[in-house]
Every structure is written in C-alpha cells, then in structure tokens.
Amino acid sequence: MLRNIRPARIPLMVLGATAAATAVMLNAVVPRLTELGRQVSAAQADVQNLRLKTTANEEALARLHRDLPAYRMLEHSGFVAPNDRLPLRLALRDVRDIARLSSLDYRIGARRTLPAPPHSAASRLALHETPVQFKAALLHEEELLRLLVALDERLSGLYRLEECMLKRLPTSGTSSFAANLEAACRLVTFSVSTAEAGG
Amino acid sequence: MITRVKLLLAITPERVTVAIWRTGRLVQRLAVPNSHEGRAACLPVLAEYHGMPVYILLDTAREDYRTELLPHAHGQARLEMVTRKLRQHYGPTSYCAAVRRARERSGRRDDRYQFAACTDPALPDGWVALIEQLRLPLAGVFLLPAVCESLVRRLPGSATNVLLLARSHAGLRSMYFRGRHFELGRLNPLPTGNPEQRAAAYAAEVANARLYLDAMQTATVDEPLVVALLDPFDEEVDAFRMLAASHPELACLHINHALVAQALKTKGADTRDTRQGPDSVFLHLLALRTPSLNLAPAAALEPIRHQRFGRSIYVSAALVAALGSAFGGYCWWRIGATEDALAILNEDRTLLHERAARQQHNVPDGTSPPVFASEVVNAATEIRKSARAPERAMTAVARALTRTPEILLHELTWKSAAPADEQGVVKIAADETVELACEVRLPPAEYRVALSSIRAFAEALSRDNDISVARLTRMPPDADPAATVSGNTSEAITGHTRFAVLVTFKRR
C-alpha cells in the first residue's frame, strides 16, 4: 500500500481534470439528447394523430361528396327538417283525394326519439318516428292498393308501413255504393334532427 | 506488467554490470568494479535514465534459501507471521523475502513457503543508496536462482526435477528446481582445465549436489533428475558430451546457445546480444519476467509503487477520456441524427396541417353540419331497406282465393314483421305475415267438403312461391278437437265453417 499519495498528486490531478472535463461534456450533451428525444416522441405522436385525423377527414370528405346529392334529396323531401304536423295532415288529405275515398280518418301520435345505436358515429344526430294510424271505408280491395300508391306519392319524408287490416263489413243491401270493406293501417314516419337543433 | 525500458544491474561481489533493456534488447552495457569508483563511474550513465525502473540481480554466495511449512492464514495474520519468520531466520538483513508456493494436501493443510535472503546486505546497499540518490525507482532485488526459474519453465521436455548447472561471475552455480520452482542451490569455483577435467568437475558437482539435497531432505539420492548445463556461449560442448557419456544413468540436457535463444525468443527477446557476457542471459531473463521472490525492502520499493500507481492513474485518466470522448461522440452523433429526424417530423407536421386546412376548404357549402350528411343518408337507406308494402301479400292471397272460390275472405291483417310471442320473442325469421279470417260458403251438412276446401285453400297458399309457411290457426268447431261443442240431438246439425290462417312470407 502507498504510505502517502503526494507523489501521485499530478496523475490524480490529471485524472480529476479528465473526469471533470468528461462530466462537463456529458452534462452538456446528455440533457440535450434527452430533451431532443422527448421532442421527437411528442412530434411523432403529433404527426401520427394528424395523419389519422387527415385520413379520417379525407374519408369523411369522400363520403360527403358521394352522399351529398342523396342528402339534398332527403333534405328536400322533409326527412331532414322540423317535423311539423301540418304537412302530414295536408298530405293525408291529398291521399284521400287521389285515392277517391269518401273519407279518411287518421290519428297522428306523439313523436318519439329513437335510441341511438351503440358506437354510432353520429351521436349528435337524433332519429325520430311519428306513429300514424288511419282508417277508411272501401268499396273493394283495389282501393286499398290505390290508397297505398297515393301515400307513396304524397307522404313527404320516409315512412314505413307496419300493419294493414282489411275487413269485410256486413252487407246492408240497401245501396250498391255502400262500403263493403274497411281498411285500417298503421305506419311510422321518420325524420332526423341534430341534437343542438332539438328537433 | 512488463516495462518496455528497464535498467538492469547484475551485482557480484567483484563487479557490477549495468545494462539498458529496451524492447527486448540489451542496448547499452557497462561493467565496473563493485566499489566506490565503480559507482562513481556509473553515476552519469544512471543519471541519464531518470524515471526508468531499476532491477538488481544479485549473484553471490552469501545467499540463503529455505522451504518451510506455516499454518494456513490470510491477510494481516499471514503478513505478520511471515515477517516474524523472516526476522527469525535472517535477523538484521533487510534483503529477504518469502513467497507462498503451495498448500499441503494432507494433515493441517499448511502452506508451503519459500524464504530467501541475501545475507550480505552490504553487497546491494551501496547501489541501492545510489539509486535512491538518483531518485530512480527500484523495481526489485532478485537472486540469480530465482531469475533462472523462467528459463527452467521453458526447457523442452516434461521433467519437473531439474538440476541446472550454470557458469556465472561468482562461480559454478548448481540450482535445484522442483516442480520448476527453485528449492536449493550451491556455488562452487568454476571448473578449469581441459574438457575432460571440466566434465569430471561437473560430474563431481552433480554427485555432491545430490548428496547435499539428500542431506537437506529436499530430494533423495535416487530421485529421477534432469541435469541441465547452461552453456550460452557453446564453450562446454565437449565437456557436456563427456559428462553424458561417462554418466549414462543421468538424464542430461545441454542448454546451448540455440536453446537459450529459442527460450528467450518465445518471450519476445532479441537474442543477438546473449553472447555479450556470462550474465547477459540472466539479465534477459530478469527483464522478461520479474521473479516473485523480491528481496528489496518495502521502503525501497515506494518510488516504483508511486510510479506504477501514477501510471495506472494516467491509464485510468486515458480510459476515462477515451470512454467519455467515445460516449460524447456517440451522443453528438445521436443529437445530429435526432435533430434531422425532428426536422423531418416538423416538416411532416406542417404538411399535415396544410392538408387539414385544405380539407376544410373542400367541405361543400350549405351543408351544415356537413359530417351529418353521410349519416343521414345511411339512416335513410336503412329505413328504406326495412320498408315493406302489402301488395305482394295481397296478390298471393288473391291467387289462392281464385283457386278456391268457395272460400270467403272476411278479414286480412298484414304485418310487416313476424309476430312475436308473449315474451316478445320472434320465432319465425320472416319480415311479412298475413292473418286471414275466412269462411267456407257451403251448406252446413257438407262440412266434410268444407273441411277439404279449407285444406285445399291452405295448401294453395303453401304452394305459392312467395309464401314460406301457411298454417291453419283456427278451424271450424267440428274439426277442432280443442273446441267445445254443444247442441240438441233433436235438432239438425248446424254450424259455421269459419277458420283462420297465418301466412308467413319469404324474405325478399
């Protein structure tokens, strides 16, 4: 063992100076490298998000351009509009006239908002349905078919016929123009609105 | 650690040889008498080599070797025990040392130590003082037999017990090596005369050495032994031949110049200078491998320790600098590469931002909010898919009624979905059903005909291409075992022939 280290003071000083210089250099370099690494990670995440976003936007834009004519037609038909009762009532009156019926009793129910399907992208889009029931006296079966054609012509927006009942009435025998049949149908009309618009 | 430049001193009682050993060669050589004048003559030569480590080789008869067993110990206890033994054996001389050779395999498993000393401290003292005066670092003081160990290790053959005869300035040395470690030695006057006389002298020395070894209980007389004659100048060729011829019972080995050169070359020495003097071989051996038995006092070794410590620190500093520089360089390279990658990423980010801005411009005007357009169209498509009209059902029923004119339809209920049971479960996979309430227009007495008409009507429905299933759900009371029928036997059997059919249509 060395009894004293005085003779080794110059090598020790050299070692210390070297270690200090190395430490100073590393102290300058390593934090810079760490900071750059952090910036690169952030930039990579940012670029990845932007890439996903722009790709999704492009797809949405392509869909939009594809669907826009159909959307315009739906908008024009009243599917995308406030669901007023008056146009529906006017349409039913027109249906009666076109189908040449003596009368058409109807009942328009309260509008219901359908639950959004799970994982729906259009969570701000609300789909509503309005139940409509009508009843008419018919001379023969073909009048029901005529009535349905008239409905298709006049009823704006989208609807779905759910049930139709055709019932033979007891014959009175007093008049050949007396109604023989009674038709009762149930349908739902659909409309959409944005959540902000509230229907 | 082999120092590439060494200052070597071979000291005998009469003369001292000073040599510089540099990268395998003895480059300078000076022989002076061992006296004040000799030291004075060496002073300027030694002063030139400031900082060079000095190795001293002692070739003297005033030396002592002994092997002894000591209890196995470690650390400070071992040091104290060995120091005590050295003091006990060699008293005042400071040129003594001990080295642990092996551990016994039986008994207490003691350690076998070899002790060595120069019993004439005055021999190296003057030179050690001169070295200290010149502030040269003394690397060690070694006895000649210890130096020869490295030569014996490199001899051809596998003999472990070797008696090496060597001519030195001090005289004829006979050194016994067991397991290629030096055990005991003798020093006699150099043999003179013609080769025959010298051969006889060598033979006599071998016989005496064997008796001496036996007396010292180091080796028995009849133990197998290789007698090696060191003859680097090839002067004893004839004498060796005579020795080998006259004593065929001895295994003899002539270490001539070629063998010496081969042994030294394998250690990297240049052997052109081995003929410079009798001690040149020993100086080479000392320079090439430092023996473990170093007789130099601890205090005299302080400068070389400091020098080595300083050098190791310099080496450490160089390593730190090299590693730091390498790591720093790698970091700078990584910084450059990372900055490039960051620049590319920033460029990508800018381009993507611009692309997003362009996408905003491409949104058609008047569509608010535009992203809903596709969803609205999708919703409308789904609704349209599920929309059904009763025309197909009514046509199919009309076809069946045409085939069975006796059937009167009272009521038709069309539904756009299959009917659910009480629990709300749809059992039939269909999207259109029709319930028909009908009557057979026949006299009551012909109810059997009426029943066959009902079945024919149901069959006609079932055969229709658009219809999946036609099932009679209600039959006239006389044909329905579940119905309750009451009447009076005195009256004629009357009854209505009303029935119901549930028709399920195929999916479109």
XYZ file of C-alpha atoms in Angstrom:
707
model
C 0.000 0.000 0.000
C 1.100 3.525 -0.622
C 2.045 5.384 2.533
C 1.343 8.777 1.038
C -0.120 9.907 -2.209
C 1.813 13.134 -2.587
C 3.955 11.822 -5.446
C 0.772 10.810 -7.245
C -0.833 14.230 -6.981
C -0.122 15.181 -10.607
C -1.631 11.963 -12.040
C -4.562 12.391 -9.681
C -4.996 15.971 -10.842
C -4.860 14.814 -14.449
C -7.434 12.116 -13.677
C -9.622 14.632 -11.879
C -9.336 17.135 -14.706
C -10.142 14.453 -17.265
C -13.099 13.221 -15.248
C -14.312 16.783 -14.733
C -13.979 17.610 -18.429
C -15.780 14.405 -19.332
C -18.513 15.162 -16.804
C -18.918 18.713 -18.119
C -19.144 17.433 -21.682
C -21.629 14.722 -20.763
C -23.607 17.194 -18.690
C -23.950 19.335 -21.771
C -24.699 16.510 -24.156
C -26.929 14.066 -22.283
C -29.703 16.531 -21.243
C -29.764 17.891 -24.793
C -30.129 14.368 -26.127
C -32.872 13.595 -23.600
C -34.733 16.795 -24.487
C -34.441 16.036 -28.183
C -35.714 12.518 -27.578
C -38.728 13.938 -25.752
C -39.387 16.400 -28.582
C -39.130 13.627 -31.162
C -41.583 11.462 -29.207
C -44.043 14.354 -28.962
C -43.622 15.190 -32.641
C -44.091 11.543 -33.612
C -47.316 11.334 -31.604
C -48.484 14.642 -33.077
C -47.726 13.560 -36.632
C -49.413 10.207 -36.065
C -52.555 11.901 -34.737
C -52.577 14.390 -37.594
C -52.095 11.596 -40.095
C -55.013 9.641 -38.635
C -57.120 12.776 -38.484
C -56.425 13.842 -42.057
C -57.013 10.297 -43.323
C -60.320 10.173 -41.468
C -61.177 13.635 -42.784
C -60.387 12.566 -46.315
C -62.585 9.507 -45.993
C -65.365 11.594 -44.480
C -64.979 14.174 -47.232
C -65.150 11.477 -49.908
C -68.271 10.056 -48.258
C -69.725 13.531 -48.034
C -69.168 14.225 -51.726
C -70.652 10.822 -52.569
C -73.712 11.233 -50.325
C -74.364 14.916 -50.844
C -76.878 14.542 -53.746
C -78.828 11.929 -51.789
C -78.684 14.168 -48.740
C -80.030 17.111 -50.723
C -82.922 14.982 -51.886
C -83.661 13.847 -48.346
C -83.456 17.430 -47.197
C -85.861 18.432 -49.917
C -88.241 15.579 -49.064
C -88.563 16.801 -45.495
C -86.649 13.953 -43.871
C -84.132 16.479 -42.597
C -86.449 19.130 -41.304
C -88.514 20.068 -38.270
C -91.286 17.528 -38.108
C -94.388 19.688 -38.471
C -97.782 18.070 -38.304
C -99.402 20.306 -40.849
C -97.608 18.948 -43.941
C -98.544 15.444 -42.796
C -102.197 16.320 -42.412
C -102.236 18.054 -45.798
C -100.599 15.033 -47.365
C -103.265 12.701 -45.926
C -105.954 14.936 -47.331
C -104.283 14.749 -50.748
C -104.124 10.965 -50.402
C -107.850 10.799 -49.825
C -108.464 12.880 -52.938
C -106.075 10.895 -55.134
C -107.478 7.564 -53.943
C -111.005 8.919 -54.437
C -112.143 7.908 -50.975
C -115.131 9.326 -49.256
C -113.274 9.840 -46.021
C -110.030 9.009 -44.301
C -109.856 9.046 -40.513
C -106.411 9.477 -39.122
C -104.636 9.760 -35.835
C -101.121 11.164 -35.614
C -99.327 10.111 -32.441
C -96.631 11.836 -30.432
C -93.178 11.904 -31.939
C -90.622 9.620 -30.291
C -86.873 9.843 -30.475
C -85.292 6.506 -31.258
C -82.350 5.398 -29.129
C -79.011 5.881 -30.894
C -77.379 2.633 -31.954
C -74.263 1.694 -29.931
C -70.911 3.022 -31.269
C -72.816 5.348 -33.565
C -70.538 7.910 -35.157
C -73.380 10.379 -35.475
C -74.109 10.721 -31.805
C -75.335 14.275 -32.399
C -77.891 13.007 -34.891
C -81.349 12.243 -33.495
C -83.760 9.973 -35.391
C -87.455 10.450 -34.639
C -90.500 8.418 -35.510
C -94.093 9.565 -35.550
C -96.836 6.900 -35.489
C -99.762 7.467 -37.814
C -102.982 5.420 -37.928
C -105.679 5.858 -40.483
C -108.928 4.168 -41.320
C -111.018 4.255 -44.484
C -114.161 2.620 -45.821
C -113.620 0.941 -49.204
C -115.861 -0.396 -51.922
C -113.445 -3.089 -52.941
C -109.917 -4.355 -52.252
C -108.224 -2.487 -55.082
C -108.994 0.784 -53.373
C -106.520 -0.177 -50.663
C -103.789 -0.585 -53.236
C -104.695 2.781 -54.722
C -104.570 4.300 -51.287
C -101.089 2.922 -50.730
C -99.832 4.270 -54.083
C -101.233 7.683 -53.173
C -99.477 7.507 -49.813
C -96.191 6.825 -51.568
C -96.743 9.823 -53.822
C -97.817 12.346 -51.254
C -96.231 11.480 -47.982
C -93.047 13.529 -47.768
C -90.012 12.111 -45.989
C -89.580 8.493 -45.149
C -92.188 6.201 -43.692
C -92.636 2.534 -43.012
C -95.968 0.773 -43.274
C -96.192 -1.589 -40.344
C -99.665 -3.037 -40.419
C -102.715 -3.034 -42.651
C -106.034 -4.645 -41.868
C -108.767 -5.197 -44.439
C -112.106 -6.212 -43.003
C -115.279 -7.136 -44.780
C -118.259 -5.179 -43.468
C -121.694 -6.745 -43.003
C -123.667 -6.216 -46.228
C -126.643 -3.876 -45.848
C -128.028 -4.475 -49.345
C -129.579 -1.015 -49.498
C -127.111 0.646 -51.849
C -124.604 -0.629 -54.339
C -122.321 2.313 -53.324
C -122.270 1.339 -49.688
C -118.819 0.462 -48.410
C -118.112 -3.262 -48.268
C -114.692 -3.132 -46.694
C -112.916 -1.262 -44.005
C -109.168 -0.694 -44.145
C -107.123 0.266 -41.096
C -103.390 0.889 -41.415
C -100.574 1.834 -39.101
C -97.341 3.405 -40.252
C -94.465 5.429 -38.823
C -92.888 8.456 -40.452
C -89.219 9.216 -39.810
C -87.307 12.433 -39.512
C -83.835 13.410 -38.308
C -82.600 16.423 -36.465
C -79.360 17.479 -34.821
C -79.087 17.384 -31.084
C -78.396 21.128 -31.000
C -81.491 21.878 -33.031
C -83.599 19.820 -30.671
C -85.854 18.642 -33.460
C 3.495 -5.567 -16.114
C 6.479 -5.605 -18.467
C 8.059 -2.190 -18.722
C 9.411 -1.785 -22.197
C 12.562 0.037 -20.955
C 14.377 -1.238 -17.904
C 17.646 -0.502 -16.172
C 19.348 -3.746 -15.119
C 22.159 -4.164 -12.615
C 23.924 -7.505 -12.173
C 25.868 -7.260 -8.916
C 28.554 -9.712 -7.841
C 30.995 -9.125 -5.010
C 33.689 -8.220 -7.540
C 31.953 -6.404 -10.356
C 28.712 -4.832 -11.465
C 27.217 -4.891 -14.939
C 24.836 -2.093 -15.864
C 22.599 -2.676 -18.893
C 19.660 -0.953 -20.536
C 16.987 -3.303 -21.754
C 14.759 -1.768 -24.396
C 12.078 -3.647 -26.327
C 13.757 -6.995 -25.970
C 17.406 -5.966 -26.402
C 20.276 -5.094 -24.109
C 21.148 -1.824 -25.832
C 23.862 -0.493 -23.568
C 26.211 -2.288 -21.302
C 28.779 -1.122 -18.797
C 30.896 -3.324 -16.496
C 32.510 -1.677 -13.492
C 34.126 -2.967 -10.303
C 31.902 -3.240 -7.262
C 33.419 -0.296 -5.395
C 33.071 3.450 -4.849
C 34.929 4.021 -8.094
C 32.577 1.735 -9.935
C 29.567 3.554 -8.545
C 31.113 6.893 -9.437
C 31.699 5.638 -12.987
C 28.094 4.527 -13.256
C 26.664 7.743 -11.867
C 26.465 9.687 -15.173
C 25.094 6.666 -17.021
C 22.364 6.057 -14.447
C 21.532 9.742 -14.209
C 20.594 9.753 -17.885
C 17.731 7.380 -17.280
C 15.605 9.371 -14.946
C 12.373 7.609 -14.077
C 13.437 4.264 -15.522
C 12.756 1.292 -13.215
C 15.852 -0.453 -11.871
C 16.089 -4.234 -11.472
C 19.002 -5.617 -9.450
C 20.299 -9.140 -9.931
C 22.463 -10.469 -7.079
C 24.980 -13.175 -7.913
C 26.655 -14.002 -4.649
C 27.476 -16.916 -2.396
C 26.053 -15.003 0.571
C 22.516 -16.133 -0.077
C 20.168 -18.405 1.751
C 17.131 -20.409 0.754
C 14.844 -22.491 2.828
C 11.419 -24.017 2.482
C 9.107 -24.163 5.443
C 5.536 -25.108 6.287
C 3.484 -22.471 8.050
C -0.116 -22.622 9.253
C -2.606 -21.505 6.680
C -3.548 -17.882 7.292
C -4.859 -14.858 5.471
C -4.268 -11.145 5.274
C -2.597 -9.331 8.113
C -2.124 -12.541 10.135
C -0.194 -14.111 7.299
C 1.891 -10.961 6.794
C 2.790 -10.773 10.465
C 3.639 -14.468 10.606
C 5.872 -14.304 7.534
C 7.568 -11.108 8.751
C 8.235 -12.764 12.109
C 9.737 -15.803 10.370
C 11.939 -13.644 8.147
C 13.228 -11.755 11.170
C 13.775 -15.029 12.974
C 15.695 -16.595 10.054
C 17.642 -13.664 8.664
C 17.890 -11.205 11.524
C 19.440 -7.909 10.546
C 19.445 -8.182 6.761
C 16.752 -6.242 5.068
C 17.181 -8.117 1.768
C 14.920 -11.057 2.426
C 11.558 -12.250 1.168
C 9.128 -15.122 1.331
C 6.662 -16.469 -1.162
C 3.852 -18.972 -0.721
C 4.413 -21.807 -3.135
C 1.607 -24.297 -2.451
C -0.671 -25.739 0.153
C -0.241 -29.185 1.616
C -2.915 -31.670 0.596
C -2.908 -33.564 3.890
C -2.599 -33.010 7.629
C -3.252 -29.458 8.745
C -3.085 -28.385 5.130
C -0.311 -25.946 5.953
C 1.081 -23.511 3.450
C 4.492 -24.213 1.937
C 6.619 -21.058 1.904
C 9.967 -20.430 0.340
C 12.222 -17.999 2.152
C 15.214 -16.334 0.521
C 17.710 -13.716 1.632
C 20.947 -12.076 0.731
C 22.921 -12.459 3.917
C 25.396 -9.806 2.847
C 23.345 -6.593 2.802
C 26.461 -4.554 2.153
C 26.590 -6.002 -1.354
C 23.497 -4.238 -2.718
C 23.320 -1.445 -0.105
C 25.733 0.901 -1.858
C 23.972 0.501 -5.162
C 20.506 0.841 -3.661
C 21.682 4.045 -1.960
C 22.998 5.294 -5.308
C 19.666 4.534 -6.948
C 17.808 6.365 -4.193
C 20.201 9.270 -4.529
C 19.441 9.482 -8.254
C 15.710 9.162 -7.484
C 15.460 6.162 -9.730
C 12.573 3.813 -8.888
C 13.878 0.488 -7.652
C 11.698 -2.298 -9.027
C 13.331 -5.088 -7.068
C 16.379 -7.014 -5.881
C 16.472 -10.630 -7.070
C 18.774 -13.580 -6.544
C 20.121 -15.328 -9.598
C 18.498 -18.750 -8.942
C 15.080 -17.098 -8.689
C 15.672 -15.416 -12.052
C 16.519 -18.793 -13.629
C 13.049 -20.170 -12.827
C 11.619 -18.710 -16.022
C 14.349 -20.440 -18.059
C 13.653 -23.815 -16.445
C 9.948 -23.387 -17.170
C 10.718 -23.044 -20.879
C 13.025 -26.066 -21.169
C 11.925 -28.817 -23.557
C 10.504 -31.984 -22.028
C 8.257 -32.514 -19.084
C 10.849 -33.044 -16.365
C 9.881 -31.329 -13.126
C 13.034 -32.011 -11.121
C 15.928 -30.192 -12.730
C 19.488 -29.607 -11.518
C 20.698 -26.601 -13.504
C 24.468 -26.055 -13.715
C 25.332 -22.529 -14.769
C 28.547 -20.571 -15.014
C 28.313 -17.068 -13.596
C 30.727 -14.374 -12.498
C 30.534 -15.713 -8.946
C 31.362 -19.298 -9.944
C 29.632 -22.542 -10.900
C 26.058 -22.492 -9.699
C 24.138 -25.707 -9.197
C 20.453 -24.932 -8.703
C 17.805 -27.498 -7.897
C 14.262 -26.858 -9.189
C 11.347 -28.969 -8.050
C 8.107 -28.535 -9.912
C 10.038 -25.887 -11.849
C 10.349 -23.784 -8.674
C 13.764 -23.129 -7.214
C 14.396 -25.042 -3.982
C 18.118 -25.083 -3.138
C 21.413 -24.015 -4.687
C 25.167 -24.299 -4.291
C 28.011 -22.105 -5.501
C 31.449 -23.533 -6.270
C 34.532 -22.307 -8.061
C 34.386 -22.503 -11.801
C 35.856 -25.713 -13.182
C 39.063 -25.255 -15.119
C 41.320 -27.380 -17.283
C 40.608 -29.333 -20.403
C 37.117 -30.536 -21.312
C 37.736 -33.913 -19.723
C 38.704 -32.321 -16.422
C 35.759 -29.950 -16.601
C 33.417 -32.853 -17.325
C 34.783 -34.634 -14.259
C 34.264 -31.465 -12.214
C 30.645 -31.212 -13.427
C 30.073 -34.886 -12.584
C 31.528 -34.393 -9.151
C 29.331 -31.363 -8.593
C 26.241 -33.318 -9.637
C 27.128 -36.094 -7.167
C 27.820 -33.600 -4.386
C 24.639 -31.656 -5.134
C 22.577 -34.833 -4.895
C 24.157 -35.689 -1.571
C 23.519 -32.105 -0.410
C 19.881 -32.280 -1.470
C 19.519 -35.568 0.310
C 21.152 -34.125 3.407
C 18.815 -31.132 3.300
C 15.874 -33.556 2.883
C 14.927 -31.816 -0.333
C 15.405 -34.740 -2.738
C 16.636 -38.311 -2.277
C 19.777 -39.506 -3.989
C 17.956 -41.911 -6.268
C 15.211 -39.485 -7.265
C 14.881 -39.032 -11.067
C 16.662 -35.833 -12.015
C 17.453 -33.963 -15.207
C 20.897 -32.383 -15.201
C 20.845 -29.288 -17.406
C 24.067 -27.471 -18.262
C 23.567 -23.837 -19.217
C 26.114 -23.018 -21.902
C 25.017 -19.914 -23.837
C 28.434 -19.496 -25.447
C 28.698 -23.133 -26.613
C 32.018 -23.453 -24.735
C 31.194 -26.683 -22.929
C 30.086 -28.834 -25.840
C 32.878 -31.349 -25.434
C 32.728 -31.331 -21.663
C 28.969 -31.940 -21.789
C 29.389 -34.803 -24.256
C 31.959 -36.451 -21.985
C 29.758 -35.929 -18.963
C 26.785 -37.541 -20.659
C 28.938 -40.409 -21.951
C 30.605 -41.130 -18.634
C 27.334 -40.995 -16.662
C 24.691 -42.694 -18.774
C 22.470 -43.014 -15.698
C 21.925 -39.242 -15.740
C 19.345 -37.564 -17.951
C 21.416 -34.679 -19.296
C 20.322 -31.612 -21.229
C 22.735 -29.214 -22.903
C 21.227 -25.721 -22.901
C 23.348 -24.337 -25.690
C 23.062 -21.003 -27.448
C 20.313 -22.191 -29.809
C 18.185 -23.494 -26.936
C 18.713 -20.303 -24.939
C 17.813 -18.220 -27.983
C 14.686 -20.300 -28.551
C 13.617 -19.972 -24.899
C 14.158 -16.212 -24.904
C 12.617 -15.614 -28.342
C 9.380 -17.213 -27.289
C 9.171 -14.413 -24.724
C 9.863 -11.708 -27.275
C 13.539 -11.047 -26.621
C 16.120 -10.292 -29.301
C 18.914 -12.792 -28.546
C 21.678 -11.358 -30.707
C 23.295 -9.943 -27.583
C 23.272 -13.069 -25.429
C 26.972 -13.556 -26.113
C 27.888 -10.179 -24.594
C 28.803 -11.676 -21.239
C 28.086 -14.538 -18.852
C 25.321 -12.586 -17.165
C 23.551 -11.430 -20.357
C 21.227 -14.455 -20.298
C 20.303 -13.799 -16.647
C 19.717 -10.104 -17.361
C 17.439 -11.031 -20.249
C 15.539 -13.446 -18.024
C 15.199 -10.783 -15.337
C 13.952 -8.224 -17.844
C 11.469 -10.615 -19.376
C 9.888 -11.924 -16.218
C 10.043 -10.419 -12.768
C 10.508 -13.223 -10.193
C 8.105 -13.403 -7.307
C 10.895 -13.524 -4.709
C 11.761 -9.830 -4.469
C 14.315 -9.117 -1.718
C 14.070 -5.337 -1.890
C 12.964 -3.711 1.386
C 9.446 -2.300 1.287
C 10.687 1.244 1.800
C 12.988 0.997 -1.213
C 10.058 -0.054 -3.380
C 7.992 3.021 -2.548
C 9.150 5.041 -5.605
C 8.286 2.274 -8.078
C 4.931 1.824 -6.387
C 4.284 5.509 -6.745
C 5.408 5.386 -10.330
C 3.151 2.421 -11.100
C 0.294 3.966 -9.182
C 0.779 7.188 -11.131
C 0.886 5.279 -14.391
C -2.255 3.362 -13.508
C -3.932 6.684 -12.763
C -2.761 8.028 -16.109
C -4.117 4.908 -17.764
C -7.391 5.385 -15.869
C -7.487 9.023 -16.964
C -6.858 7.973 -20.538
C -9.603 5.363 -20.263
C -12.000 7.904 -18.760
C -11.118 10.372 -21.502
C -11.449 7.726 -24.209
C -14.743 6.380 -22.891
C -16.062 9.905 -22.264
C -14.994 11.004 -25.723
C -16.486 7.907 -27.305
C -19.758 8.314 -25.440
C -19.756 12.065 -26.080
C -19.114 11.435 -29.766
C -21.908 8.915 -29.859
C -24.199 11.429 -28.120
C -23.270 14.170 -30.604
C -23.920 11.786 -33.444
C -27.273 10.854 -31.894
C -28.071 14.552 -31.407
C -27.365 15.194 -35.079
C -29.465 12.236 -36.169
C -32.281 13.172 -33.763
C -32.270 16.786 -34.937
C -32.546 15.574 -38.513
C -35.421 13.280 -37.560
C -37.097 16.144 -35.686
C -36.741 18.441 -38.698
C -38.377 15.791 -40.907
C -41.163 15.304 -38.374
C -41.757 19.070 -38.157
C -41.903 19.226 -41.939
C -44.405 16.351 -41.952
C -46.423 18.117 -39.290
C -46.540 21.332 -41.322
C -47.610 19.422 -44.429
C -50.321 17.607 -42.492
C -51.587 20.896 -41.042
C -51.744 22.337 -44.549
C -53.549 19.228 -45.757
C -56.085 19.538 -42.923
C -56.624 23.199 -43.841
C -57.170 22.250 -47.493
C -59.681 19.624 -46.393
C -61.622 22.310 -44.549
C -61.772 24.328 -47.764
C -63.079 21.321 -49.665
C -66.167 20.951 -47.492
C -69.206 21.749 -49.708
C -71.033 24.951 -48.834
C -74.517 24.903 -47.416
C -74.168 21.593 -45.664
C -74.448 22.275 -42.047
C -73.113 20.343 -40.348
C -71.579 18.510 -43.306
C -70.457 15.420 -41.436
C -74.091 14.525 -40.821
C -74.902 14.183 -44.480
C -73.495 10.669 -44.781
C -75.095 9.605 -41.522
C -78.463 10.946 -42.645
C -78.145 9.093 -45.950
C -77.166 5.914 -44.102
C -80.148 6.219 -41.773
C -82.483 6.756 -44.744
C -81.001 3.748 -46.543
C -81.583 1.548 -43.507
C -85.187 2.732 -43.208
C -85.799 2.129 -46.900
C -84.340 -1.368 -46.601
C -86.812 -2.261 -43.899
C -89.819 -0.706 -45.655
C -92.424 -3.210 -46.920
C -95.719 -2.856 -48.821
C -98.667 -5.292 -48.657
C -99.083 -5.639 -52.466
C -97.135 -8.919 -52.678
C -99.095 -10.433 -49.807
C -102.465 -9.363 -51.187
C -101.614 -10.687 -54.668
C -100.554 -14.054 -53.236
C -103.774 -14.333 -51.205
C -105.811 -13.365 -54.271
C -104.159 -16.153 -56.278
C -105.137 -18.722 -53.641
C -108.704 -17.386 -53.414
C -109.093 -17.662 -57.201
C -108.319 -21.395 -56.953
C -110.842 -21.943 -54.147
C -113.888 -19.779 -54.975
C -115.951 -21.297 -52.126
C -113.683 -19.518 -49.603
C -114.934 -16.128 -48.488
C -112.313 -13.768 -47.015
C -113.634 -11.838 -44.050
C -110.561 -10.174 -42.766
C -106.954 -9.729 -43.806
C -104.318 -8.373 -41.429
C -100.910 -7.684 -42.949
C -97.920 -7.014 -40.746
C -94.508 -6.007 -41.898
C -92.726 -8.181 -39.300
C -93.132 -11.675 -37.916
C -95.446 -11.830 -34.887
C -93.747 -12.118 -31.521
C -94.849 -14.478 -28.764
C -95.913 -13.364 -25.288
C -92.313 -12.879 -24.221
C -91.681 -10.703 -27.263
C -89.546 -13.332 -28.979
C -89.847 -13.597 -32.758
C -89.737 -17.307 -33.565
C -90.141 -17.163 -37.338
C -87.455 -15.499 -39.409
C -89.739 -13.507 -41.670
C -90.469 -9.866 -42.365
C -94.055 -10.147 -43.612
C -97.012 -12.059 -42.225
C -100.693 -12.105 -43.050
C -103.503 -13.338 -40.840
C -106.567 -14.385 -42.769
C -110.048 -14.888 -41.300
C -112.151 -16.837 -43.816
C -115.346 -18.863 -44.177
C -116.393 -21.686 -46.473
C -119.573 -20.901 -48.395
C -121.221 -24.350 -48.389
C -124.323 -25.794 -46.734
C -123.687 -26.895 -43.132
C -124.432 -30.534 -43.890
C -121.488 -30.618 -46.246
C -118.964 -29.736 -43.609
C -116.658 -32.529 -44.733
C -116.478 -30.896 -48.135
C -115.952 -27.609 -46.343
C -113.044 -29.059 -44.406
C -111.396 -30.334 -47.567
C -111.890 -26.856 -49.112
C -110.128 -25.298 -46.125
C -107.245 -27.699 -46.509
C -107.105 -27.075 -50.244
C -107.010 -23.341 -49.597
C -104.168 -23.736 -47.081
C -102.339 -25.995 -49.498
C -102.772 -23.476 -52.307
C -101.254 -20.849 -50.075
C -98.350 -23.101 -49.100
C -97.527 -23.845 -52.716
C -97.238 -20.188 -53.585
C -93.678 -19.120 -54.430
C -93.779 -16.042 -52.202
C -95.115 -17.871 -49.165
C -92.897 -19.670 -46.723
C -95.498 -21.271 -44.424
C -99.294 -21.259 -44.296
C -100.599 -22.560 -41.001
C -104.247 -23.040 -40.006
C -104.583 -21.321 -36.656
C -108.304 -21.734 -36.145
C -110.586 -24.466 -37.534
C -114.421 -24.811 -37.530
C -115.608 -26.222 -34.181
C -116.461 -29.653 -35.656
C -112.933 -30.097 -36.885
C -111.156 -28.596 -33.917
C -110.661 -31.144 -31.066
C -109.842 -28.302 -28.675
C -113.184 -26.557 -29.252
C -116.207 -27.092 -27.010
C -119.312 -28.129 -28.978
C -122.872 -28.195 -27.585
C -126.324 -28.831 -29.139
C -129.521 -30.906 -29.025
C -129.904 -34.200 -30.793
C -133.479 -33.442 -31.745
C -132.283 -30.561 -33.852
C -130.442 -30.677 -37.171
C -126.654 -30.276 -37.019
C -125.816 -26.730 -37.930
C -122.606 -24.745 -37.523
C -120.428 -22.229 -39.159
C -117.300 -23.091 -41.097
C -115.100 -20.151 -40.145
C -111.327 -20.641 -39.921
C -108.120 -18.630 -39.749
C -104.762 -18.959 -41.467
C -101.426 -17.410 -40.569
C -99.276 -16.934 -43.645
C -95.556 -16.219 -43.376
C -93.882 -14.815 -46.448
C -90.392 -15.483 -47.636
C -87.759 -12.843 -47.120
C -87.307 -10.557 -50.088
